[in-house]
XYZ file of C-alpha atoms in Angstrom:
403
model
C 0.188 0.411 -0.048
C 2.588 2.450 0.910
C 4.393 1.794 -1.875
C 1.185 2.038 -4.468
C 0.535 5.330 -2.392
C 3.791 6.787 -3.023
C 3.605 6.527 -6.909
C 1.008 8.337 -6.935
C 1.986 10.966 -4.647
C 5.180 10.975 -6.981
C 2.640 11.692 -10.829
C 1.040 14.196 -8.676
C 3.593 15.853 -7.843
C 6.162 16.139 -11.083
C 3.571 15.838 -13.275
C 6.019 17.766 -16.060
C 8.707 15.313 -14.882
C 6.933 12.853 -16.446
C 5.804 14.525 -19.109
C 9.340 14.447 -20.360
C 9.826 10.918 -19.697
C 6.875 10.132 -21.965
C 8.621 11.442 -25.264
C 9.289 8.721 -28.044
C 12.586 8.480 -28.724
C 12.462 8.987 -32.634
C 11.281 12.156 -31.469
C 14.543 12.961 -29.645
C 17.227 12.343 -32.106
C 19.167 14.731 -33.794
C 19.947 15.740 -37.567
C 22.999 17.275 -38.727
C 23.106 18.399 -34.684
C 19.434 19.769 -34.477
C 16.669 17.844 -33.157
C 13.867 16.432 -34.866
C 10.375 18.917 -34.897
C 12.301 21.912 -34.185
C 11.423 24.639 -36.778
C 14.989 25.032 -38.927
C 13.913 26.433 -42.162
C 14.776 30.057 -41.218
C 18.290 28.699 -41.001
C 18.015 26.858 -43.433
C 17.410 29.642 -46.362
C 20.259 31.933 -44.389
C 22.579 29.347 -45.668
C 21.256 28.921 -49.092
C 22.016 32.731 -49.590
C 25.892 31.920 -49.268
C 26.146 29.955 -52.527
C 28.648 30.995 -55.115
C 27.471 32.608 -58.084
C 28.011 30.521 -61.131
C 29.438 32.085 -64.038
C 30.527 31.435 -67.556
C 34.121 30.786 -69.568
C 34.729 34.480 -70.117
C 33.325 35.874 -66.202
C 34.941 35.560 -63.592
C 33.552 35.928 -59.448
C 35.106 38.401 -57.532
C 36.681 38.405 -53.882
C 34.076 38.358 -50.971
C 30.885 39.150 -53.631
C 27.662 36.817 -54.958
C 27.641 38.122 -58.691
C 29.894 37.676 -61.757
C 31.717 40.174 -63.651
C 32.898 39.612 -67.588
C 36.972 39.274 -68.192
C 39.551 41.179 -69.388
C 40.597 41.235 -73.504
C 43.988 39.979 -74.600
C 46.409 42.362 -73.965
C 44.569 44.377 -70.967
C 44.506 43.144 -66.986
C 41.981 44.436 -64.358
C 42.625 47.509 -62.648
C 39.125 47.330 -60.460
C 36.747 44.825 -60.345
C 32.863 45.196 -61.136
C 30.895 46.591 -58.554
C 27.416 44.768 -59.479
C 25.450 42.094 -61.724
C 25.224 43.989 -65.894
C 28.818 45.942 -64.930
C 32.235 45.917 -66.388
C 35.761 46.398 -64.749
C 37.892 48.814 -64.800
C 40.951 47.067 -67.698
C 44.241 49.131 -68.348
C 46.225 48.076 -71.021
C 49.821 45.466 -70.125
C 52.788 47.370 -69.358
C 56.595 47.787 -71.490
C 57.981 44.453 -70.816
C 54.701 42.459 -70.316
C 51.525 41.075 -71.616
C 47.990 38.676 -71.887
C 47.835 36.643 -74.757
C 44.235 35.274 -72.700
C 40.757 37.272 -71.961
C 41.545 37.638 -67.809
C 41.161 38.670 -64.153
C 44.007 38.958 -63.372
C 45.096 41.939 -61.022
C 49.373 42.025 -63.715
C 50.064 41.198 -67.038
C 52.572 37.654 -67.382
C 56.727 39.321 -67.916
C 58.261 38.830 -71.433
C 60.404 35.891 -72.133
C 63.939 37.090 -73.415
C 65.698 35.091 -75.737
C 69.023 33.253 -74.555
C 71.168 34.530 -76.866
C 74.107 32.503 -75.154
C 72.455 29.640 -76.645
C 72.491 30.868 -80.038
C 68.526 32.542 -80.136
C 67.577 35.146 -81.984
C 64.529 37.380 -81.782
C 62.151 36.601 -84.320
C 59.799 39.070 -83.063
C 59.392 41.170 -80.125
C 57.218 41.445 -77.360
C 53.678 43.130 -76.760
C 50.778 43.968 -75.018
C 48.735 40.804 -76.542
C 51.836 38.465 -77.459
C 55.161 37.092 -76.063
C 57.887 36.981 -77.991
C 58.601 34.912 -80.669
C 62.240 33.241 -80.198
C 63.736 31.450 -82.929
C 67.155 29.847 -84.931
C 69.023 32.111 -88.020
C 69.022 30.339 -91.098
C 71.035 27.099 -91.757
C 70.112 26.254 -87.858
C 67.478 24.080 -86.145
C 66.248 24.018 -82.603
C 67.694 21.722 -80.130
C 65.481 21.548 -77.474
C 66.967 20.277 -73.310
C 63.447 20.458 -70.942
C 62.144 23.850 -72.045
C 64.722 26.035 -73.579
C 66.540 25.392 -76.879
C 70.057 25.191 -78.061
C 70.673 26.101 -81.955
C 72.526 24.047 -84.411
C 73.881 23.969 -87.568
C 71.910 22.284 -90.798
C 73.947 19.479 -91.734
C 75.333 19.672 -95.389
C 74.842 16.749 -97.455
C 78.368 16.255 -99.091
C 77.885 12.485 -101.054
C 74.740 12.939 -101.069
C 71.462 14.714 -101.425
C 68.611 16.964 -99.311
C 65.491 13.826 -98.622
C 64.193 16.830 -95.970
C 65.640 20.141 -96.138
C 66.667 21.622 -92.405
C 63.252 22.780 -90.898
C 62.619 23.872 -87.080
C 63.341 21.715 -85.060
C 64.639 19.556 -87.126
C 67.984 18.832 -88.647
C 68.443 17.339 -92.515
C 67.475 14.638 -92.827
C 70.583 13.653 -96.319
C 70.255 10.530 -99.179
C 73.696 9.705 -99.965
C 74.825 8.526 -103.419
C 75.707 5.283 -104.923
C 78.140 3.281 -102.595
C 77.821 6.010 -99.909
C 76.441 5.071 -95.542
C 75.599 7.653 -93.564
C 77.735 8.862 -90.782
C 75.360 9.171 -88.220
C 78.161 10.367 -85.129
C 79.700 12.678 -88.066
C 76.778 13.429 -90.151
C 78.292 13.167 -93.228
C 78.290 10.069 -96.333
C 80.792 8.715 -95.756
C 82.496 6.089 -98.802
C 81.342 2.620 -98.065
C 85.238 1.334 -98.404
C 85.030 2.889 -94.783
C 81.947 0.758 -94.043
C 83.116 -1.390 -91.231
C 80.325 -1.374 -88.239
C 77.116 -2.350 -89.188
C 75.855 0.939 -89.476
C 76.442 1.126 -92.961
C 75.470 -2.906 -94.199
C 72.516 -1.793 -95.218
C 73.789 0.706 -97.583
C 76.957 -1.315 -98.273
C 75.500 -5.107 -98.441
C 79.358 -6.259 -99.403
C 81.910 -3.359 -97.283
C 84.174 -6.799 -98.177
C 84.279 -6.528 -101.662
C 84.022 -2.811 -102.592
C 87.189 -1.368 -104.282
C 89.185 1.744 -102.827
C 88.479 5.151 -104.688
C 91.870 4.824 -105.826
C 91.691 1.350 -107.470
C 88.822 2.056 -109.335
C 90.526 5.296 -110.994
C 93.651 3.309 -111.720
C 90.771 0.757 -113.677
C 89.518 3.779 -115.123
C 92.432 5.643 -116.518
C 93.836 1.579 -117.417
C 90.327 1.365 -119.868
C 90.743 4.839 -121.081
C 94.238 3.926 -121.797
C 93.155 0.481 -124.139
C 90.043 3.178 -125.939
C 92.847 5.095 -126.740
C 95.433 2.512 -127.881
C 92.233 0.896 -129.894
C 91.903 4.357 -131.667
C 94.527 4.691 -133.101
C 94.784 1.023 -134.467
C 92.301 1.349 -136.353
C 92.704 4.925 -137.869
C 95.965 3.919 -139.178
C 94.041 0.621 -140.208
C 91.472 3.147 -142.410
C 94.694 5.679 -143.891
C 96.625 2.890 -144.909
C 93.415 1.368 -146.652
C 93.232 4.550 -148.168
C 96.922 4.825 -149.236
C 96.801 1.697 -151.516
C 93.062 2.078 -153.021
C 94.234 5.292 -154.052
C 97.832 3.938 -155.247
C 96.213 1.042 -157.327
C 93.031 1.638 -158.798
C 90.645 -1.875 -159.788
C 90.556 -1.845 -163.155
C 87.982 -1.061 -165.485
C 85.001 -3.197 -165.331
C 83.660 -4.406 -168.636
C 80.310 -4.784 -170.412
C 78.493 -8.343 -169.712
C 75.802 -9.326 -171.509
C 72.019 -9.998 -169.481
C 74.093 -13.352 -167.719
C 77.069 -11.757 -167.250
C 79.873 -12.721 -170.716
C 81.729 -10.595 -172.174
C 80.788 -10.032 -176.227
C 84.474 -11.435 -178.267
C 84.492 -11.804 -181.473
C 86.927 -15.096 -181.160
C 85.694 -18.610 -182.072
C 87.742 -19.945 -178.485
C 86.275 -17.795 -176.542
C 83.163 -18.402 -177.936
C 83.475 -21.936 -177.735
C 84.653 -21.194 -173.417
C 81.528 -19.397 -172.993
C 79.201 -21.730 -174.376
C 81.324 -24.280 -171.856
C 80.044 -21.315 -169.365
C 77.136 -21.170 -169.842
C 76.098 -24.805 -169.666
C 77.956 -24.747 -166.804
C 76.093 -22.459 -166.236
C 72.453 -23.347 -166.851
C 73.180 -26.891 -163.934
C 73.772 -24.285 -160.887
C 72.065 -21.404 -159.552
C 73.496 -18.074 -160.906
C 73.036 -14.676 -158.706
C 73.644 -11.446 -161.592
C 75.226 -8.779 -159.619
C 74.191 -5.160 -161.247
C 77.196 -3.225 -161.264
C 77.143 0.221 -159.609
C 76.505 2.954 -162.388
C 78.014 5.506 -160.409
C 80.697 7.708 -162.567
C 84.069 6.969 -162.634
C 87.350 8.993 -161.111
C 89.653 10.662 -162.775
C 92.319 7.619 -162.472
C 89.828 5.255 -163.312
C 88.459 4.013 -160.355
C 85.537 4.172 -158.165
C 84.631 6.670 -155.630
C 85.242 4.564 -152.425
C 82.138 3.458 -150.571
C 81.464 5.727 -147.584
C 81.951 3.347 -144.003
C 81.283 6.240 -141.802
C 78.391 4.019 -139.963
C 76.353 6.516 -138.697
C 73.524 5.711 -135.562
C 70.785 7.287 -134.350
C 70.020 7.542 -130.926
C 68.250 5.949 -129.199
C 64.462 7.143 -127.866
C 63.198 7.027 -125.448
C 60.353 8.631 -126.591
C 58.624 5.118 -127.641
C 55.233 3.547 -125.099
C 57.640 0.579 -125.347
C 60.312 1.959 -123.037
C 58.062 3.931 -120.970
C 55.913 1.292 -119.942
C 59.827 -0.486 -119.371
C 60.267 2.397 -117.439
C 57.131 2.397 -115.720
C 57.187 -1.141 -114.606
C 61.747 -0.831 -113.358
C 60.702 1.907 -110.948
C 58.765 0.951 -107.424
C 55.369 2.657 -107.451
C 56.939 4.158 -103.624
C 59.801 5.593 -105.123
C 58.287 7.143 -107.666
C 57.485 10.919 -106.886
C 61.001 10.945 -105.668
C 61.854 9.975 -108.916
C 59.822 12.178 -111.250
C 60.814 15.384 -109.331
C 64.626 14.372 -109.551
C 63.685 14.453 -113.701
C 62.710 17.941 -112.792
C 58.319 17.726 -113.034
C 57.496 20.245 -110.624
C 54.302 19.366 -107.902
C 50.988 20.947 -109.636
C 52.358 18.831 -112.863
C 52.879 15.746 -110.524
C 48.371 16.995 -109.143
C 47.741 17.726 -112.789
C 48.220 14.393 -114.374
C 46.961 12.663 -111.029
C 44.073 14.486 -111.479
C 43.386 14.270 -115.100
C 43.863 9.965 -115.518
C 41.866 7.073 -113.146
C 44.281 4.643 -113.282
C 47.589 5.751 -111.831
C 49.789 3.656 -114.683
C 47.729 6.415 -117.197
C 49.774 9.700 -114.894
C 52.761 7.866 -115.358
C 52.712 7.613 -119.049
C 51.724 11.539 -119.053
C 54.576 12.745 -116.429
C 56.885 10.743 -118.799
C 55.446 12.394 -121.475
C 55.566 16.182 -120.501
C 59.539 15.784 -119.764
C 60.381 13.552 -122.936
C 58.598 17.236 -124.465
C 61.105 19.293 -122.618
C 64.226 20.703 -124.242
C 67.124 18.159 -124.641
C 67.520 15.756 -127.120
C 67.500 11.531 -126.949
C 71.667 11.390 -125.905
C 70.778 14.310 -122.852
C 67.601 13.142 -121.651
C 68.790 8.770 -121.543
C 71.910 10.750 -119.522
C 69.621 11.981 -117.787
C 67.212 9.526 -116.904
C 70.027 6.898 -116.146
C 72.112 9.481 -113.868
C 68.289 10.197 -111.492
C 67.961 6.580 -111.094
C 71.887 5.871 -109.994
C 71.286 8.802 -107.577
C 68.166 7.416 -105.594
C 69.942 3.962 -105.781
C 68.156 2.030 -108.896
C 70.804 1.649 -110.835
C 69.400 -2.097 -111.303
C 66.580 -0.638 -113.716
C 68.732 1.218 -116.249
C 69.239 -2.485 -117.511
C 65.714 -3.552 -117.418
C 65.101 -0.687 -119.596
C 69.026 -0.577 -121.818
C 66.398 -3.939 -123.452
C 63.711 -1.960 -125.034
C 66.421 0.613 -126.316
């Protein structure tokens, strides 16, 4: 009874405490440190007002401001931010020695670059408010980069070869060496195959041990020229002796003959012999040679025959030779080949556009080259020299079969 009385008294005396204890547990949980059931709408609305404004690429947001300002143009900097939405900032030009090459909201411009003369650099264009200094290399040099800086190096000269690609910007010259020469990488020169020792030259000199010394080649050349000179002297002497004896011992005048080669005579014995001869000739195939009707010289001899053998030079302007040239040269080397013959890129492009098949375009290019000034011998020498220069000397034998 005492316990029941105590409980009733406690509830009657402390009703507020009871109500507090009667609050459900979920209502006592906190969200972000705030009790459930409290009115927090005004607090959150205040926080949403501090969210940063969204600006485009051509705008910027000033510090401690909630609006966007347009950026200054190239060559200018911001002296004072704009005062509100739709207002423009105060922009001033970059000072001397500084630049700004993009739209910006910077308070300072960037310092101009100074070309490093100790590296061989030169100033191609001076610094302006909207553009930095442009540094480069003098003519005949190329850029060799080392990190952000570059050094100007002298372009390689193609001795004993031709330029496949010219020296330009940051690219050195690429050389195409002549036949029997190889490109020495460290020295950047074309060296003769007789000096080939390592693996760097085996592609250009497949049999370096068989390549003769240039001095030996010169000796063979002089030997061949000497033998040719001796043969020419012998031929001239023989020709002179022939002319001398022909003039000293002229041939007797020819007697007139009849239709079967007989000489008329009134002697009966000769007639008998002629009759026997005719009888013998009837059993054989006789070929009657008509004598020359050329007038005799004063000494009674016939004029000497013209023994000068004049041969016309081989002509390249035939369909057989043109197609032989086209078939001999690899298609990937054709452009280099016709450019070395002297054809311009305009002629090459025009020929390719005017013909549906590339073989017809190649034929047209050769026709243009053959119609230019120069005789057959000159054209032939030019053709063979170009093939040797581009290491296609093996094509010469195929082409000569059609000449």
